[in-house]
Amino acid sequence: MSNPRRRRGTALTAALLGAALVLTACGGDTEPTTDTAAAAKTRTVTAGNGAVEIPAAPQRVVALGNTTQPFIDIGGKPVGVTELSASELDPIPAEQKATYEAATKLGADTAEVDLEKLAGLKPDLILVQVPDDEFEGIKKQLEAVAPTLFWGLDTEWKAFADALAQAGNLTDALSQQKTQFQDKIAKIKQTYPAIIADTKFVAVDRWDNSDPGTFVISDFGCIEIAQGDIGLNAPKAAAGADPLGWTNLPFEQIAGLSKYDAILYPVDAAGQPKKAFAPVVESNTWKTLSTVTSGHALGVFCPGNNSYGPVLQYLDSLDRALAALPAKK
């Protein structure tokens, strides 16, 4: 009896070899256009998997894992992507949704990516950000199709945006986003200096997979931007310790939030408590917190924190929240 897993591997190898042959044949028989001539020039880029020679101006980019939304956010137009969730897709601008919809969907995530379909797209560059062990499982298959740039999940978001822009030859678009980011940061710091200096904030959240009756004090994600770039005073784990946001706290500890001057909690684009966090705001303990009854609990929308577009939306929401914060008595 044949082994189905081996049979799939044989078919995949054939497909990858076939795609490589097609690419080679196209390169020999087709008169190069301006774009393909530019793409034929190469440069060396260093990513998490080392120095990789890539086209100077890649034309057919596949974006896998966490690269999909950030690459589109800086103006990239990938030919293939892994799928975005509804919560990731809803907040992005219409033109970016159109770019995403036009790309071939290769799977719900990189662990399920259809490598045969990917090879059929004939990419000249593959971008991928996934856990290290997940990349190791598909590294050889991806690199057999096209130059592949990999980043681990611990890559700092600004460095990640820089790397994607360099890889995709999209640095002009990124420069505009960086200018907007610096302008918004400066505006918030200039508008609320006393609040930033004198207010003890705490950012709370609740994950989709949290245990029932629990919440977290969050110290990663968008709050890192509020702390690091703006200077908000909010709790974070000691250097080298696990993030506070990994520790589920029972609802009995909601009352302890009253020791902070202001609470930042997650809301959706419409300003309603995030679905996973709704049980917290519906609890009697939350409703009777002095911080809540005095108007010092602020809903803030964070659509993402790994590219400038979502971060700019977060800064707008934080700006509005700080403007609504009642003065101290």
mmCIF file of C-alpha atoms in Angstrom:
data_model
loop_
_atom_site.group_PDB
_atom_site.id
_atom_site.type_symbol
_atom_site.label_atom_id
_atom_site.label_comp_id
_atom_site.label_asym_id
_atom_site.label_seq_id
_atom_site.Cartn_x
_atom_site.Cartn_y
_atom_site.Cartn_z
ATOM 1 C CA MET A 1 0.000 0.000 0.000
ATOM 2 C CA SER A 2 1.350 3.434 -0.923
ATOM 3 C CA ASN A 3 1.866 6.054 1.788
ATOM 4 C CA PRO A 4 -0.468 9.085 1.208
ATOM 5 C CA ARG A 5 2.008 11.413 2.925
ATOM 6 C CA ARG A 6 4.861 10.248 0.648
ATOM 7 C CA ARG A 7 2.617 10.487 -2.409
ATOM 8 C CA ARG A 8 1.828 14.139 -1.574
ATOM 9 C CA GLY A 9 5.531 14.836 -1.113
ATOM 10 C CA THR A 10 6.337 13.320 -4.524
ATOM 11 C CA ALA A 11 3.628 15.395 -6.175
ATOM 12 C CA LEU A 12 4.878 18.517 -4.440
ATOM 13 C CA THR A 13 8.465 17.906 -5.521
ATOM 14 C CA ALA A 14 7.301 17.462 -9.105
ATOM 15 C CA ALA A 15 5.275 20.643 -8.926
ATOM 16 C CA LEU A 16 8.217 22.638 -7.526
ATOM 17 C CA LEU A 17 10.615 21.292 -10.132
ATOM 18 C CA GLY A 18 8.065 22.002 -12.843
ATOM 19 C CA ALA A 19 7.638 25.570 -11.650
ATOM 20 C CA ALA A 20 11.417 26.059 -11.598
ATOM 21 C CA LEU A 21 11.698 24.764 -15.154
ATOM 22 C CA VAL A 22 8.888 27.044 -16.299
ATOM 23 C CA LEU A 23 10.609 30.024 -14.722
ATOM 24 C CA THR A 24 13.907 29.112 -16.382
ATOM 25 C CA ALA A 25 12.214 28.704 -19.746
ATOM 26 C CA CYS A 26 10.434 32.045 -19.440
ATOM 27 C CA GLY A 27 13.717 33.754 -18.671
ATOM 28 C CA GLY A 28 15.296 32.393 -21.856
ATOM 29 C CA ASP A 29 12.467 32.969 -24.345
ATOM 30 C CA THR A 30 10.877 36.242 -23.342
ATOM 31 C CA GLU A 31 12.091 39.697 -24.289
ATOM 32 C CA PRO A 32 12.524 41.475 -20.945
ATOM 33 C CA THR A 33 10.278 44.444 -20.221
ATOM 34 C CA THR A 34 11.468 47.453 -18.233
ATOM 35 C CA ASP A 35 10.012 45.925 -15.062
ATOM 36 C CA THR A 36 11.497 42.482 -15.566
ATOM 37 C CA ALA A 37 14.845 43.987 -16.504
ATOM 38 C CA ALA A 38 14.830 45.956 -13.244
ATOM 39 C CA ALA A 39 13.785 42.872 -11.320
ATOM 40 C CA ALA A 40 16.620 40.910 -12.923
ATOM 41 C CA LYS A 41 19.137 43.053 -11.041
ATOM 42 C CA THR A 42 19.734 41.699 -7.601
ATOM 43 C CA ARG A 43 20.787 42.909 -4.186
ATOM 44 C CA THR A 44 21.570 41.141 -0.947
ATOM 45 C CA VAL A 45 19.250 41.523 2.048
ATOM 46 C CA THR A 46 19.846 40.124 5.516
ATOM 47 C CA ALA A 47 16.892 38.659 7.408
ATOM 48 C CA GLY A 48 16.431 36.100 10.162
ATOM 49 C CA ASN A 49 17.580 33.329 7.828
ATOM 50 C CA GLY A 50 20.795 35.109 6.859
ATOM 51 C CA ALA A 51 21.932 37.032 3.779
ATOM 52 C CA VAL A 52 19.694 36.354 0.778
ATOM 53 C CA GLU A 53 20.087 37.573 -2.795
ATOM 54 C CA ILE A 54 16.758 38.940 -4.020
ATOM 55 C CA PRO A 55 15.552 40.895 -7.080
ATOM 56 C CA ALA A 56 16.277 44.608 -6.846
ATOM 57 C CA ALA A 57 12.666 45.367 -7.707
ATOM 58 C CA PRO A 58 10.587 42.241 -6.994
ATOM 59 C CA GLN A 59 7.445 41.982 -9.103
ATOM 60 C CA ARG A 60 5.711 38.842 -7.814
ATOM 61 C CA VAL A 61 5.863 38.753 -4.030
ATOM 62 C CA VAL A 62 4.215 36.146 -1.824
ATOM 63 C CA ALA A 63 3.565 37.299 1.770
ATOM 64 C CA LEU A 64 3.070 34.573 4.363
ATOM 65 C CA GLY A 65 2.204 34.603 8.066
ATOM 66 C CA ASN A 66 2.498 37.970 9.790
ATOM 67 C CA THR A 67 3.936 39.651 6.693
ATOM 68 C CA THR A 68 0.605 39.784 4.825
ATOM 69 C CA GLN A 69 -1.008 42.831 6.455
ATOM 70 C CA PRO A 70 2.206 44.850 7.058
ATOM 71 C CA PHE A 71 3.385 44.340 3.461
ATOM 72 C CA ILE A 72 0.041 45.526 2.075
ATOM 73 C CA ASP A 73 0.050 48.395 4.594
ATOM 74 C CA ILE A 74 3.202 49.893 3.031
ATOM 75 C CA GLY A 75 1.800 49.617 -0.495
ATOM 76 C CA GLY A 76 2.857 46.100 -1.425
ATOM 77 C CA LYS A 77 0.698 44.180 -3.881
ATOM 78 C CA PRO A 78 1.408 40.514 -3.206
ATOM 79 C CA VAL A 79 0.384 37.856 -5.707
ATOM 80 C CA GLY A 80 -0.212 35.354 -2.904
ATOM 81 C CA VAL A 81 -0.968 35.612 0.809
ATOM 82 C CA THR A 82 -2.028 33.646 3.836
ATOM 83 C CA GLU A 83 -5.499 34.614 4.961
ATOM 84 C CA LEU A 84 -6.321 37.452 7.345
ATOM 85 C CA SER A 85 -8.957 37.002 10.026
ATOM 86 C CA ALA A 86 -12.089 39.129 10.011
ATOM 87 C CA SER A 87 -10.774 41.113 12.982
ATOM 88 C CA GLU A 88 -7.557 41.869 11.056
ATOM 89 C CA LEU A 89 -9.333 42.697 7.813
ATOM 90 C CA ASP A 90 -12.158 44.901 9.140
ATOM 91 C CA PRO A 91 -10.059 47.919 10.253
ATOM 92 C CA ILE A 92 -7.840 48.235 7.167
ATOM 93 C CA PRO A 93 -8.611 50.819 4.425
ATOM 94 C CA ALA A 94 -10.742 49.827 1.424
ATOM 95 C CA GLU A 95 -7.870 49.990 -1.070
ATOM 96 C CA GLN A 96 -5.827 47.623 1.090
ATOM 97 C CA LYS A 97 -8.786 45.232 1.333
ATOM 98 C CA ALA A 98 -8.996 45.283 -2.470
ATOM 99 C CA THR A 99 -5.283 44.432 -2.715
ATOM 100 C CA TYR A 100 -5.772 41.571 -0.275
ATOM 101 C CA GLU A 101 -8.829 40.253 -2.127
ATOM 102 C CA ALA A 102 -6.934 40.334 -5.450
ATOM 103 C CA ALA A 103 -4.157 38.113 -4.096
ATOM 104 C CA THR A 104 -4.339 34.340 -4.298
ATOM 105 C CA LYS A 105 -5.148 32.838 -0.900
ATOM 106 C CA LEU A 106 -2.664 30.104 -0.035
ATOM 107 C CA GLY A 107 -4.137 28.879 3.257
ATOM 108 C CA ALA A 108 -5.510 29.949 6.599
ATOM 109 C CA ASP A 109 -1.977 30.137 8.004
ATOM 110 C CA THR A 110 1.541 29.151 7.067
ATOM 111 C CA ALA A 111 1.191 25.710 8.636
ATOM 112 C CA GLU A 112 -1.572 24.995 6.114
ATOM 113 C CA VAL A 113 -0.130 26.851 3.125
ATOM 114 C CA ASP A 114 -0.725 25.158 -0.242
ATOM 115 C CA LEU A 115 2.872 24.907 -1.498
ATOM 116 C CA GLU A 116 1.860 23.607 -4.901
ATOM 117 C CA LYS A 117 -0.408 26.609 -5.479
ATOM 118 C CA LEU A 118 2.366 28.882 -4.173
ATOM 119 C CA ALA A 119 4.849 27.474 -6.693
ATOM 120 C CA GLY A 120 2.292 27.942 -9.446
ATOM 121 C CA LEU A 121 2.270 31.696 -8.772
ATOM 122 C CA LYS A 122 5.929 31.839 -9.888
ATOM 123 C CA PRO A 123 6.967 34.355 -7.205
ATOM 124 C CA ASP A 124 10.310 36.126 -7.391
ATOM 125 C CA LEU A 125 10.332 36.790 -3.620
ATOM 126 C CA ILE A 126 8.712 35.130 -0.591
ATOM 127 C CA LEU A 127 8.292 36.982 2.705
ATOM 128 C CA VAL A 128 7.436 35.039 5.844
ATOM 129 C CA GLN A 129 7.133 35.728 9.563
ATOM 130 C CA VAL A 130 6.133 32.747 11.691
ATOM 131 C CA PRO A 131 7.533 30.909 14.736
ATOM 132 C CA ASP A 132 11.069 29.639 14.115
ATOM 133 C CA ASP A 133 10.127 25.964 14.291
ATOM 134 C CA GLU A 134 7.289 26.464 11.818
ATOM 135 C CA PHE A 135 9.653 28.069 9.320
ATOM 136 C CA GLU A 136 12.148 25.243 9.673
ATOM 137 C CA GLY A 137 9.401 22.853 8.589
ATOM 138 C CA ILE A 138 8.854 24.586 5.223
ATOM 139 C CA LYS A 139 12.175 26.397 4.714
ATOM 140 C CA LYS A 140 13.563 24.106 2.016
ATOM 141 C CA GLN A 141 10.304 23.983 0.065
ATOM 142 C CA LEU A 142 9.982 27.781 0.016
ATOM 143 C CA GLU A 143 13.620 28.387 -0.916
ATOM 144 C CA ALA A 144 13.259 25.887 -3.772
ATOM 145 C CA VAL A 145 10.612 28.147 -5.307
ATOM 146 C CA ALA A 146 12.067 31.658 -4.827
ATOM 147 C CA PRO A 147 14.416 33.732 -2.640
ATOM 148 C CA THR A 148 12.853 33.675 0.822
ATOM 149 C CA LEU A 149 13.202 36.202 3.634
ATOM 150 C CA PHE A 150 12.208 35.054 7.126
ATOM 151 C CA TRP A 151 11.736 36.976 10.364
ATOM 152 C CA GLY A 152 10.992 35.485 13.784
ATOM 153 C CA LEU A 153 8.148 36.653 15.993
ATOM 154 C CA ASP A 154 10.527 38.536 18.291
ATOM 155 C CA THR A 155 11.387 41.084 15.576
ATOM 156 C CA GLU A 156 10.659 44.618 16.839
ATOM 157 C CA TRP A 157 7.797 46.138 14.828
ATOM 158 C CA LYS A 158 9.606 49.229 13.516
ATOM 159 C CA ALA A 159 12.592 47.147 12.428
ATOM 160 C CA PHE A 160 10.140 44.728 10.791
ATOM 161 C CA ALA A 161 8.478 47.541 8.819
ATOM 162 C CA ASP A 162 11.909 48.782 7.692
ATOM 163 C CA ALA A 163 12.893 45.275 6.595
ATOM 164 C CA LEU A 164 9.689 44.684 4.623
ATOM 165 C CA ALA A 165 10.014 48.059 2.901
ATOM 166 C CA GLN A 166 13.630 47.352 1.961
ATOM 167 C CA ALA A 167 12.745 43.904 0.666
ATOM 168 C CA GLY A 168 9.787 45.126 -1.369
ATOM 169 C CA ASN A 169 11.471 48.304 -2.648
ATOM 170 C CA LEU A 170 8.783 50.360 -0.870
ATOM 171 C CA THR A 171 10.842 52.718 1.275
ATOM 172 C CA ASP A 172 9.173 55.899 -0.051
ATOM 173 C CA ALA A 173 5.735 54.781 1.190
ATOM 174 C CA LEU A 174 7.191 53.793 4.543
ATOM 175 C CA SER A 175 8.865 57.193 4.937
ATOM 176 C CA GLN A 176 5.480 58.886 4.670
ATOM 177 C CA GLN A 177 4.043 56.634 7.379
ATOM 178 C CA LYS A 178 7.023 57.303 9.639
ATOM 179 C CA THR A 179 6.491 61.055 9.291
ATOM 180 C CA GLN A 180 2.810 60.685 10.233
ATOM 181 C CA PHE A 181 3.802 58.558 13.228
ATOM 182 C CA GLN A 182 6.323 61.073 14.525
ATOM 183 C CA ASP A 183 3.836 63.923 14.027
ATOM 184 C CA LYS A 184 1.119 62.136 16.018
ATOM 185 C CA ILE A 185 3.512 61.196 18.809
ATOM 186 C CA ALA A 186 4.711 64.805 19.046
ATOM 187 C CA LYS A 187 1.135 66.139 19.078
ATOM 188 C CA ILE A 188 0.073 63.858 21.949
ATOM 189 C CA LYS A 189 3.169 64.691 23.992
ATOM 190 C CA GLN A 190 2.679 68.424 23.444
ATOM 191 C CA THR A 191 -1.088 68.320 24.173
ATOM 192 C CA TYR A 192 -1.082 66.225 27.355
ATOM 193 C CA PRO A 193 2.243 66.800 29.176
ATOM 194 C CA ALA A 194 0.664 66.939 32.654
ATOM 195 C CA ILE A 195 -1.454 63.821 32.109
ATOM 196 C CA ILE A 196 1.558 61.914 30.807
ATOM 197 C CA ALA A 197 3.720 63.003 33.743
ATOM 198 C CA ASP A 198 1.228 62.673 36.611
ATOM 199 C CA THR A 199 -1.173 59.834 35.741
ATOM 200 C CA LYS A 200 -0.782 56.205 36.754
ATOM 201 C CA PHE A 201 -2.311 54.209 33.922
ATOM 202 C CA VAL A 202 -3.000 50.495 33.684
ATOM 203 C CA ALA A 203 -3.818 48.701 30.421
ATOM 204 C CA VAL A 204 -6.091 45.692 30.777
ATOM 205 C CA ASP A 205 -7.270 43.122 28.271
ATOM 206 C CA ARG A 206 -8.765 39.683 27.904
ATOM 207 C CA TRP A 207 -7.756 37.238 25.181
ATOM 208 C CA ASP A 208 -10.055 35.111 23.041
ATOM 209 C CA ASN A 209 -8.586 32.001 24.704
ATOM 210 C CA SER A 210 -8.560 33.333 28.268
ATOM 211 C CA ASP A 211 -9.924 31.117 31.005
ATOM 212 C CA PRO A 212 -13.482 32.013 32.083
ATOM 213 C CA GLY A 213 -13.591 34.661 34.792
ATOM 214 C CA THR A 214 -10.092 35.988 34.097
ATOM 215 C CA PHE A 215 -8.472 39.086 32.621
ATOM 216 C CA VAL A 216 -4.901 40.334 32.187
ATOM 217 C CA ILE A 217 -2.869 43.453 32.861
ATOM 218 C CA SER A 218 -1.336 43.989 29.444
ATOM 219 C CA ASP A 219 2.231 45.125 28.919
ATOM 220 C CA PHE A 220 2.687 44.200 25.266
ATOM 221 C CA GLY A 221 1.087 45.292 22.029
ATOM 222 C CA CYS A 222 -0.093 48.871 21.584
ATOM 223 C CA ILE A 223 0.554 49.785 25.217
ATOM 224 C CA GLU A 224 4.275 49.343 24.479
ATOM 225 C CA ILE A 225 3.984 52.254 22.035
ATOM 226 C CA ALA A 226 2.143 54.371 24.615
ATOM 227 C CA GLN A 227 4.879 53.609 27.132
ATOM 228 C CA GLY A 228 7.947 53.723 24.928
ATOM 229 C CA ASP A 229 7.161 56.510 22.463
ATOM 230 C CA ILE A 230 4.797 58.702 24.487
ATOM 231 C CA GLY A 231 5.958 57.955 28.020
ATOM 232 C CA LEU A 232 2.714 56.814 29.676
ATOM 233 C CA ASN A 233 3.275 55.434 33.151
ATOM 234 C CA ALA A 234 1.808 51.917 33.075
ATOM 235 C CA PRO A 235 2.968 48.670 34.698
ATOM 236 C CA LYS A 236 5.243 46.330 32.799
ATOM 237 C CA ALA A 237 7.202 43.249 33.692
ATOM 238 C CA ALA A 238 10.744 43.557 34.929
ATOM 239 C CA ALA A 239 13.481 43.082 32.344
ATOM 240 C CA GLY A 240 13.942 39.384 31.662
ATOM 241 C CA ALA A 241 10.645 38.389 33.274
ATOM 242 C CA ASP A 242 7.647 36.954 31.430
ATOM 243 C CA PRO A 243 5.179 39.595 30.178
ATOM 244 C CA LEU A 244 2.427 40.550 32.613
ATOM 245 C CA GLY A 245 -0.076 39.907 29.836
ATOM 246 C CA TRP A 246 0.601 36.175 29.983
ATOM 247 C CA THR A 247 -0.794 35.898 33.500
ATOM 248 C CA ASN A 248 -4.525 35.365 33.837
ATOM 249 C CA LEU A 249 -5.934 37.225 36.838
ATOM 250 C CA PRO A 250 -9.269 36.219 38.428
ATOM 251 C CA PHE A 251 -12.144 38.673 38.325
ATOM 252 C CA GLU A 252 -11.751 38.997 42.113
ATOM 253 C CA GLN A 253 -8.704 41.163 41.369
ATOM 254 C CA ILE A 254 -10.626 43.689 39.274
ATOM 255 C CA ALA A 255 -11.152 45.739 42.443
ATOM 256 C CA GLY A 256 -7.370 46.169 42.671
ATOM 257 C CA LEU A 257 -7.443 48.332 39.531
ATOM 258 C CA SER A 258 -8.770 51.205 41.662
ATOM 259 C CA LYS A 259 -5.211 51.999 42.779
ATOM 260 C CA TYR A 260 -4.515 53.392 39.291
ATOM 261 C CA ASP A 261 -5.627 56.846 38.138
ATOM 262 C CA ALA A 262 -6.851 55.645 34.740
ATOM 263 C CA ILE A 263 -7.630 52.344 33.047
ATOM 264 C CA LEU A 264 -7.120 51.690 29.331
ATOM 265 C CA TYR A 265 -9.331 48.870 28.067
ATOM 266 C CA PRO A 266 -9.775 47.461 24.520
ATOM 267 C CA VAL A 267 -12.661 48.496 22.280
ATOM 268 C CA ASP A 268 -13.544 47.754 18.663
ATOM 269 C CA ALA A 269 -13.663 50.262 15.805
ATOM 270 C CA ALA A 270 -17.182 51.307 16.883
ATOM 271 C CA GLY A 271 -15.984 52.061 20.405
ATOM 272 C CA GLN A 272 -17.652 49.064 22.021
ATOM 273 C CA PRO A 273 -15.726 46.813 24.427
ATOM 274 C CA LYS A 274 -13.843 44.126 22.524
ATOM 275 C CA LYS A 275 -15.911 40.942 22.481
ATOM 276 C CA ALA A 276 -13.456 38.973 24.584
ATOM 277 C CA PHE A 277 -13.247 41.821 27.120
ATOM 278 C CA ALA A 278 -17.027 42.362 27.392
ATOM 279 C CA PRO A 279 -17.418 39.981 30.396
ATOM 280 C CA VAL A 280 -15.104 42.252 32.391
ATOM 281 C CA VAL A 281 -17.112 45.450 31.829
ATOM 282 C CA GLU A 282 -20.314 43.527 32.507
ATOM 283 C CA SER A 283 -19.130 42.444 35.956
ATOM 284 C CA ASN A 284 -20.532 44.265 38.982
ATOM 285 C CA THR A 285 -17.018 44.812 40.339
ATOM 286 C CA TRP A 286 -16.020 46.731 37.205
ATOM 287 C CA LYS A 287 -19.231 48.773 37.196
ATOM 288 C CA THR A 288 -18.662 49.953 40.777
ATOM 289 C CA LEU A 289 -14.942 50.748 40.425
ATOM 290 C CA SER A 290 -14.348 54.392 41.356
ATOM 291 C CA THR A 291 -12.077 54.654 38.310
ATOM 292 C CA VAL A 292 -14.998 53.604 36.108
ATOM 293 C CA THR A 293 -17.739 55.661 37.765
ATOM 294 C CA SER A 294 -15.531 58.791 37.630
ATOM 295 C CA GLY A 295 -14.963 58.449 33.893
ATOM 296 C CA HIS A 296 -11.317 57.405 34.194
ATOM 297 C CA ALA A 297 -11.775 54.108 32.327
ATOM 298 C CA LEU A 298 -10.892 54.807 28.693
ATOM 299 C CA GLY A 299 -11.724 52.554 25.759
ATOM 300 C CA VAL A 300 -8.901 52.501 23.197
ATOM 301 C CA PHE A 301 -8.940 50.872 19.755
ATOM 302 C CA CYS A 302 -5.818 48.921 18.805
ATOM 303 C CA PRO A 303 -6.252 47.251 15.391
ATOM 304 C CA GLY A 304 -2.645 45.996 15.422
ATOM 305 C CA ASN A 305 0.856 46.903 16.406
ATOM 306 C CA ASN A 306 3.160 45.444 13.761
ATOM 307 C CA SER A 307 2.909 48.124 11.064
ATOM 308 C CA TYR A 308 2.413 51.888 10.947
ATOM 309 C CA GLY A 309 -1.123 51.999 9.509
ATOM 310 C CA PRO A 310 -2.822 50.248 12.463
ATOM 311 C CA VAL A 311 -0.542 52.028 14.919
ATOM 312 C CA LEU A 312 -1.629 55.390 13.499
ATOM 313 C CA GLN A 313 -5.253 54.375 14.123
ATOM 314 C CA TYR A 314 -4.317 53.452 17.687
ATOM 315 C CA LEU A 315 -2.671 56.826 18.277
ATOM 316 C CA ASP A 316 -5.792 58.623 17.006
ATOM 317 C CA SER A 317 -7.935 56.593 19.406
ATOM 318 C CA LEU A 318 -5.560 57.200 22.323
ATOM 319 C CA ASP A 319 -5.556 60.921 21.541
ATOM 320 C CA ARG A 320 -9.355 61.018 21.749
ATOM 321 C CA ALA A 321 -9.322 59.001 24.978
ATOM 322 C CA LEU A 322 -6.820 61.319 26.663
ATOM 323 C CA ALA A 323 -8.859 64.338 25.560
ATOM 324 C CA ALA A 324 -11.876 62.843 27.332
ATOM 325 C CA LEU A 325 -10.008 62.113 30.573
ATOM 326 C CA PRO A 326 -11.534 64.213 33.402
ATOM 327 C CA ALA A 327 -9.073 66.458 35.240
ATOM 328 C CA LYS A 328 -7.798 65.301 38.615
ATOM 329 C CA LYS A 329 -9.608 66.774 41.637
#
